[in-house]
Amino acid sequence: MALLDIQGVTRRFGEFTAVDRVSLAIEAGEFFTLLGPSGCGKTTLLRMIAGFDLPDEGAIRLDGKDLADDPPERRPVRTVFQSYALFPHMTVEGNIAFPLQMARTRPAEIPGKVAKALDDVRLTGFGKRMPHELSGGQRQRVAIARALVTHPRVLLLDEPLAALDAKLREEMQIELINLQKEVGITFVYVTHDQTEALALSHRIAVMNHGRVEQLDEPSRIYGSPATRFVADFIGQCNLLSGPVVAREGAVVSLDVPGIGVVRAAAPGDGAPAHGTVALRPEKIRIVARAPEGTPDNHVHGRVADLLYMGDVTVYKVETPGGARVEALLANSQSGRAKFFEVGDAVEMSWAVDAGHFIAG
């Protein structure tokens, strides 16, 4: 049985449905992420798990117990907010001790529990400092320590790294992964940052318009998106759509406007009338001229734009038919002779199984 079982949960605000019949089963010890754009319902769902809001329909069960009648303070769940929500007039120790005091923990036990929480988040020696004396990353760790000190069954994190700069955010991601492994508590994490979700999670639920579009491991979310929305939302992706004009075994041919016939692997039976190939830029080879006689897809074009990003260069190639395809080349690629420039004629190619076929 899953630790946290969400069954058919719906939340409406007037005529607007923020969460629409969502069902999720989250396992003990899992780092689970709710990912989606602003307004997709992920934070509303998190608030219902915490008890700050109640569903109009459905049930949320923890260890098999329905939480409907439990107010937030009685749920074995704690929340870490983007704003940290630390008490500015209290020391670090005071902030971490506060939930223990509210839980009427024996005073003699509190110092030891606070010291252990500080050690868990690598802030030993910072107990006497005030929040304004800490960096953003340190304040975030204090907020996490305060949430963990009562040993909740589930820790909810609502965009906790959004206010940090890029380098500190990356450092905190590594710390969160290690911390979650060490304490073994189930994390339910909300973010709109796809890279963050892919880096942190055991599983990801991609949400859109209040519903879960795909629930899977990060590698499958990225490599085998279930819908056009997931393919477009997760990282950079070329979406090559058109009618299916032929099928030969497990390979279909699509007539893509501006490009022509594109062949793609499509396991399974049947011949859908229409489809989309989700093709990641790093799967495309881009050269001045592709080798003859290969079974790959080939498309000619000219470099319309390029973006040098240090380790890679992203090329936007325009075909004679007016379509634009994005390709990515590593700048350290073995045998590479030159960078392409805007206006250069190039040929792109990719294997039949390089893209992921989405029917419909």
mmCIF file of C-alpha atoms in Angstrom, residues 95-312:
data_model
loop_
_atom_site.group_PDB
_atom_site.id
_atom_site.type_symbol
_atom_site.label_atom_id
_atom_site.label_comp_id
_atom_site.label_asym_id
_atom_site.label_seq_id
_atom_site.Cartn_x
_atom_site.Cartn_y
_atom_site.Cartn_z
ATOM 1 C CA ASN A 95 13.015 28.695 14.950
ATOM 2 C CA ILE A 96 13.811 24.989 14.889
ATOM 3 C CA ALA A 97 12.617 24.457 18.477
ATOM 4 C CA PHE A 98 9.262 26.170 17.880
ATOM 5 C CA PRO A 99 7.370 23.165 16.432
ATOM 6 C CA LEU A 100 8.723 20.972 19.211
ATOM 7 C CA GLN A 101 7.369 23.415 21.776
ATOM 8 C CA MET A 102 4.002 23.477 20.013
ATOM 9 C CA ALA A 103 3.990 19.664 20.157
ATOM 10 C CA ARG A 104 4.651 19.897 23.921
ATOM 11 C CA THR A 105 7.942 18.029 23.709
ATOM 12 C CA ARG A 106 9.659 17.645 27.073
ATOM 13 C CA PRO A 107 11.971 20.693 27.479
ATOM 14 C CA ALA A 108 14.929 18.471 28.353
ATOM 15 C CA GLU A 109 14.651 16.719 24.966
ATOM 16 C CA ILE A 110 14.489 19.839 22.804
ATOM 17 C CA PRO A 111 18.212 20.842 22.681
ATOM 18 C CA GLY A 112 19.258 17.387 21.490
ATOM 19 C CA LYS A 113 16.592 17.282 18.791
ATOM 20 C CA VAL A 114 17.526 20.793 17.597
ATOM 21 C CA ALA A 115 21.216 19.854 17.459
ATOM 22 C CA LYS A 116 20.400 16.742 15.414
ATOM 23 C CA ALA A 117 18.261 18.787 12.986
ATOM 24 C CA LEU A 118 21.071 21.321 12.559
ATOM 25 C CA ASP A 119 23.521 18.497 11.871
ATOM 26 C CA ASP A 120 21.150 16.984 9.289
ATOM 27 C CA VAL A 121 21.207 20.214 7.260
ATOM 28 C CA ARG A 122 24.921 20.889 7.912
ATOM 29 C CA LEU A 123 24.387 23.987 10.033
ATOM 30 C CA THR A 124 26.065 22.879 13.248
ATOM 31 C CA GLY A 125 27.404 25.994 14.992
ATOM 32 C CA PHE A 126 24.801 28.335 13.475
ATOM 33 C CA GLY A 127 22.207 27.936 16.243
ATOM 34 C CA LYS A 128 22.754 31.313 17.906
ATOM 35 C CA ARG A 129 22.539 33.333 14.694
ATOM 36 C CA MET A 130 19.528 35.360 13.637
ATOM 37 C CA PRO A 131 17.855 34.754 10.250
ATOM 38 C CA HIS A 132 19.105 38.075 8.828
ATOM 39 C CA GLU A 133 22.683 36.938 9.467
ATOM 40 C CA LEU A 134 22.312 33.970 7.122
ATOM 41 C CA SER A 135 22.567 33.591 3.368
ATOM 42 C CA GLY A 136 19.535 32.583 1.318
ATOM 43 C CA GLY A 137 20.707 28.985 1.128
ATOM 44 C CA GLN A 138 21.324 28.841 4.876
ATOM 45 C CA ARG A 139 17.861 30.263 5.616
ATOM 46 C CA GLN A 140 16.353 27.614 3.365
ATOM 47 C CA ARG A 141 18.206 24.905 5.266
ATOM 48 C CA VAL A 142 16.916 26.291 8.567
ATOM 49 C CA ALA A 143 13.373 26.109 7.168
ATOM 50 C CA ILE A 144 13.973 22.475 6.189
ATOM 51 C CA ALA A 145 15.468 21.661 9.613
ATOM 52 C CA ARG A 146 12.426 23.197 11.327
ATOM 53 C CA ALA A 147 10.147 21.044 9.168
ATOM 54 C CA LEU A 148 12.142 17.863 9.801
ATOM 55 C CA VAL A 149 12.670 18.231 13.561
ATOM 56 C CA THR A 150 9.320 16.599 14.423
ATOM 57 C CA HIS A 151 10.053 13.672 12.042
ATOM 58 C CA PRO A 152 6.995 14.033 9.786
ATOM 59 C CA ARG A 153 5.876 11.177 7.568
ATOM 60 C CA VAL A 154 5.836 13.509 4.546
ATOM 61 C CA LEU A 155 7.735 16.719 3.818
ATOM 62 C CA LEU A 156 6.054 19.091 1.352
ATOM 63 C CA LEU A 157 8.281 21.587 -0.481
ATOM 64 C CA ASP A 158 6.631 24.417 -2.439
ATOM 65 C CA GLU A 159 9.148 25.868 -4.937
ATOM 66 C CA PRO A 160 11.746 26.036 -2.128
ATOM 67 C CA LEU A 161 14.694 27.003 -4.371
ATOM 68 C CA ALA A 162 12.984 29.532 -6.633
ATOM 69 C CA ALA A 163 14.412 32.577 -4.816
ATOM 70 C CA LEU A 164 18.038 31.391 -5.032
ATOM 71 C CA ASP A 165 20.556 32.271 -7.735
ATOM 72 C CA ALA A 166 21.490 29.626 -10.307
ATOM 73 C CA LYS A 167 24.727 28.396 -8.692
ATOM 74 C CA LEU A 168 23.273 28.230 -5.176
ATOM 75 C CA ARG A 169 20.156 26.512 -6.512
ATOM 76 C CA GLU A 170 22.335 23.793 -8.056
ATOM 77 C CA GLU A 171 24.217 23.332 -4.772
ATOM 78 C CA MET A 172 20.943 23.095 -2.852
ATOM 79 C CA GLN A 173 19.599 20.507 -5.292
ATOM 80 C CA ILE A 174 22.527 18.228 -4.457
ATOM 81 C CA GLU A 175 22.010 18.853 -0.740
ATOM 82 C CA LEU A 176 18.302 18.029 -1.003
ATOM 83 C CA ILE A 177 19.036 14.746 -2.779
ATOM 84 C CA ASN A 178 21.572 13.749 -0.119
ATOM 85 C CA LEU A 179 19.339 14.894 2.748
ATOM 86 C CA GLN A 180 16.356 12.954 1.467
ATOM 87 C CA LYS A 181 18.484 9.807 1.225
ATOM 88 C CA GLU A 182 19.833 10.305 4.760
ATOM 89 C CA VAL A 183 16.561 11.011 6.565
ATOM 90 C CA GLY A 184 14.469 8.618 4.452
ATOM 91 C CA ILE A 185 11.363 10.810 4.643
ATOM 92 C CA THR A 186 8.979 11.053 1.696
ATOM 93 C CA PHE A 187 9.421 14.370 -0.125
ATOM 94 C CA VAL A 188 6.618 15.837 -2.235
ATOM 95 C CA TYR A 189 8.167 18.674 -4.203
ATOM 96 C CA VAL A 190 6.435 21.358 -6.277
ATOM 97 C CA THR A 191 8.277 23.196 -9.061
ATOM 98 C CA HIS A 192 7.811 24.686 -12.512
ATOM 99 C CA ASP A 193 11.510 24.121 -13.293
ATOM 100 C CA GLN A 194 11.853 21.087 -15.552
ATOM 101 C CA THR A 195 15.625 20.740 -15.076
ATOM 102 C CA GLU A 196 15.186 20.779 -11.303
ATOM 103 C CA ALA A 197 12.475 18.131 -11.454
ATOM 104 C CA LEU A 198 14.556 15.847 -13.674
ATOM 105 C CA ALA A 199 17.591 16.181 -11.395
ATOM 106 C CA LEU A 200 15.851 15.585 -8.059
ATOM 107 C CA SER A 201 13.010 13.152 -8.520
ATOM 108 C CA HIS A 202 12.399 9.438 -8.349
ATOM 109 C CA ARG A 203 9.110 10.070 -10.157
ATOM 110 C CA ILE A 204 7.424 13.124 -11.668
ATOM 111 C CA ALA A 205 3.751 13.945 -12.208
ATOM 112 C CA VAL A 206 3.471 16.505 -15.013
ATOM 113 C CA MET A 207 0.335 18.604 -14.498
ATOM 114 C CA ASN A 208 -1.601 20.762 -16.936
ATOM 115 C CA HIS A 209 -4.979 22.448 -16.421
ATOM 116 C CA GLY A 210 -5.535 20.606 -13.149
ATOM 117 C CA ARG A 211 -4.844 17.124 -14.501
ATOM 118 C CA VAL A 212 -1.859 14.775 -14.578
ATOM 119 C CA GLU A 213 -0.687 14.395 -18.173
ATOM 120 C CA GLN A 214 2.055 11.895 -17.381
ATOM 121 C CA LEU A 215 3.388 10.138 -14.292
ATOM 122 C CA ASP A 216 6.738 8.433 -14.725
ATOM 123 C CA GLU A 217 10.451 8.301 -13.969
ATOM 124 C CA PRO A 218 12.469 11.329 -15.151
ATOM 125 C CA SER A 219 14.212 9.460 -17.976
ATOM 126 C CA ARG A 220 10.900 8.317 -19.430
ATOM 127 C CA ILE A 221 9.266 11.727 -18.986
ATOM 128 C CA TYR A 222 12.122 13.204 -21.024
ATOM 129 C CA GLY A 223 12.685 10.412 -23.526
ATOM 130 C CA SER A 224 9.135 9.089 -24.018
ATOM 131 C CA PRO A 225 6.665 11.946 -23.458
ATOM 132 C CA ALA A 226 3.069 10.733 -23.472
ATOM 133 C CA THR A 227 1.540 13.896 -24.944
ATOM 134 C CA ARG A 228 2.504 16.923 -27.021
ATOM 135 C CA PHE A 229 2.238 19.085 -23.907
ATOM 136 C CA VAL A 230 4.747 16.982 -21.962
ATOM 137 C CA ALA A 231 7.147 16.881 -24.918
ATOM 138 C CA ASP A 232 6.976 20.651 -25.351
ATOM 139 C CA PHE A 233 7.113 21.502 -21.635
ATOM 140 C CA ILE A 234 10.047 19.267 -20.685
ATOM 141 C CA GLY A 235 13.236 20.726 -22.126
ATOM 142 C CA GLN A 236 13.696 21.719 -25.767
ATOM 143 C CA CYS A 237 11.916 19.589 -28.333
ATOM 144 C CA ASN A 238 11.094 19.657 -32.034
ATOM 145 C CA LEU A 239 7.467 18.633 -32.579
ATOM 146 C CA LEU A 240 7.154 17.312 -36.119
ATOM 147 C CA SER A 241 3.450 16.770 -36.821
ATOM 148 C CA GLY A 242 1.549 15.572 -39.839
ATOM 149 C CA PRO A 243 -0.701 12.905 -41.333
ATOM 150 C CA VAL A 244 0.547 9.309 -41.313
ATOM 151 C CA VAL A 245 1.008 8.364 -44.979
ATOM 152 C CA ALA A 246 2.493 4.873 -44.590
ATOM 153 C CA ARG A 247 3.318 2.135 -42.110
ATOM 154 C CA GLU A 248 5.918 -0.614 -42.564
ATOM 155 C CA GLY A 249 6.030 -2.890 -39.545
ATOM 156 C CA ALA A 250 6.991 -0.770 -36.531
ATOM 157 C CA VAL A 251 7.894 2.291 -38.638
ATOM 158 C CA VAL A 252 5.457 5.008 -39.708
ATOM 159 C CA SER A 253 5.950 7.784 -42.251
ATOM 160 C CA LEU A 254 4.526 11.243 -41.582
ATOM 161 C CA ASP A 255 4.148 14.032 -44.120
ATOM 162 C CA VAL A 256 5.411 17.008 -42.094
ATOM 163 C CA PRO A 257 4.671 20.463 -43.572
ATOM 164 C CA GLY A 258 7.828 22.286 -44.594
ATOM 165 C CA ILE A 259 9.988 19.194 -44.153
ATOM 166 C CA GLY A 260 8.486 16.307 -46.111
ATOM 167 C CA VAL A 261 8.328 12.653 -45.182
ATOM 168 C CA VAL A 262 9.701 11.810 -41.734
ATOM 169 C CA ARG A 263 10.059 8.182 -40.664
ATOM 170 C CA ALA A 264 9.703 7.234 -36.996
ATOM 171 C CA ALA A 265 9.533 4.131 -34.852
ATOM 172 C CA ALA A 266 5.963 3.452 -33.702
ATOM 173 C CA PRO A 267 5.684 0.118 -31.866
ATOM 174 C CA GLY A 268 2.251 -1.440 -31.622
ATOM 175 C CA ASP A 269 -0.587 -2.202 -33.988
ATOM 176 C CA GLY A 270 -2.850 0.024 -36.001
ATOM 177 C CA ALA A 271 -2.226 2.950 -38.313
ATOM 178 C CA PRO A 272 -3.131 6.282 -36.705
ATOM 179 C CA ALA A 273 -4.279 8.942 -39.125
ATOM 180 C CA HIS A 274 -2.110 11.645 -37.583
ATOM 181 C CA GLY A 275 0.886 11.835 -35.302
ATOM 182 C CA THR A 276 3.764 13.849 -33.885
ATOM 183 C CA VAL A 277 7.434 12.975 -33.599
ATOM 184 C CA ALA A 278 8.990 14.495 -30.452
ATOM 185 C CA LEU A 279 12.618 14.942 -31.473
ATOM 186 C CA ARG A 280 15.184 16.326 -29.022
ATOM 187 C CA PRO A 281 17.802 18.692 -30.532
ATOM 188 C CA GLU A 282 20.704 16.602 -29.227
ATOM 189 C CA LYS A 283 19.451 13.618 -31.250
ATOM 190 C CA ILE A 284 20.019 15.448 -34.551
ATOM 191 C CA ARG A 285 23.303 15.290 -36.442
ATOM 192 C CA ILE A 286 24.144 18.482 -38.307
ATOM 193 C CA VAL A 287 26.895 18.493 -40.929
ATOM 194 C CA ALA A 288 27.699 20.244 -44.180
ATOM 195 C CA ARG A 289 26.775 17.042 -46.011
ATOM 196 C CA ALA A 290 25.507 13.761 -44.574
ATOM 197 C CA PRO A 291 26.974 10.422 -45.689
ATOM 198 C CA GLU A 292 25.230 8.739 -48.625
ATOM 199 C CA GLY A 293 23.215 5.564 -48.303
ATOM 200 C CA THR A 294 22.230 5.785 -44.645
ATOM 201 C CA PRO A 295 18.632 4.864 -43.653
ATOM 202 C CA ASP A 296 18.260 7.968 -41.497
ATOM 203 C CA ASN A 297 15.964 10.914 -42.018
ATOM 204 C CA HIS A 298 17.699 13.696 -43.972
ATOM 205 C CA VAL A 299 16.670 17.340 -44.159
ATOM 206 C CA HIS A 300 18.505 20.167 -45.945
ATOM 207 C CA GLY A 301 18.416 23.742 -44.758
ATOM 208 C CA ARG A 302 20.327 26.881 -43.833
ATOM 209 C CA VAL A 303 21.349 28.120 -40.411
ATOM 210 C CA ALA A 304 18.861 30.870 -39.524
ATOM 211 C CA ASP A 305 20.064 31.530 -35.958
ATOM 212 C CA LEU A 306 22.549 30.126 -33.503
ATOM 213 C CA LEU A 307 23.104 30.388 -29.778
ATOM 214 C CA TYR A 308 26.589 29.734 -28.377
ATOM 215 C CA MET A 309 26.250 28.413 -24.821
ATOM 216 C CA GLY A 310 29.842 27.483 -24.007
ATOM 217 C CA ASP A 311 29.680 23.701 -23.909
ATOM 218 C CA VAL A 312 27.165 23.464 -26.757
#
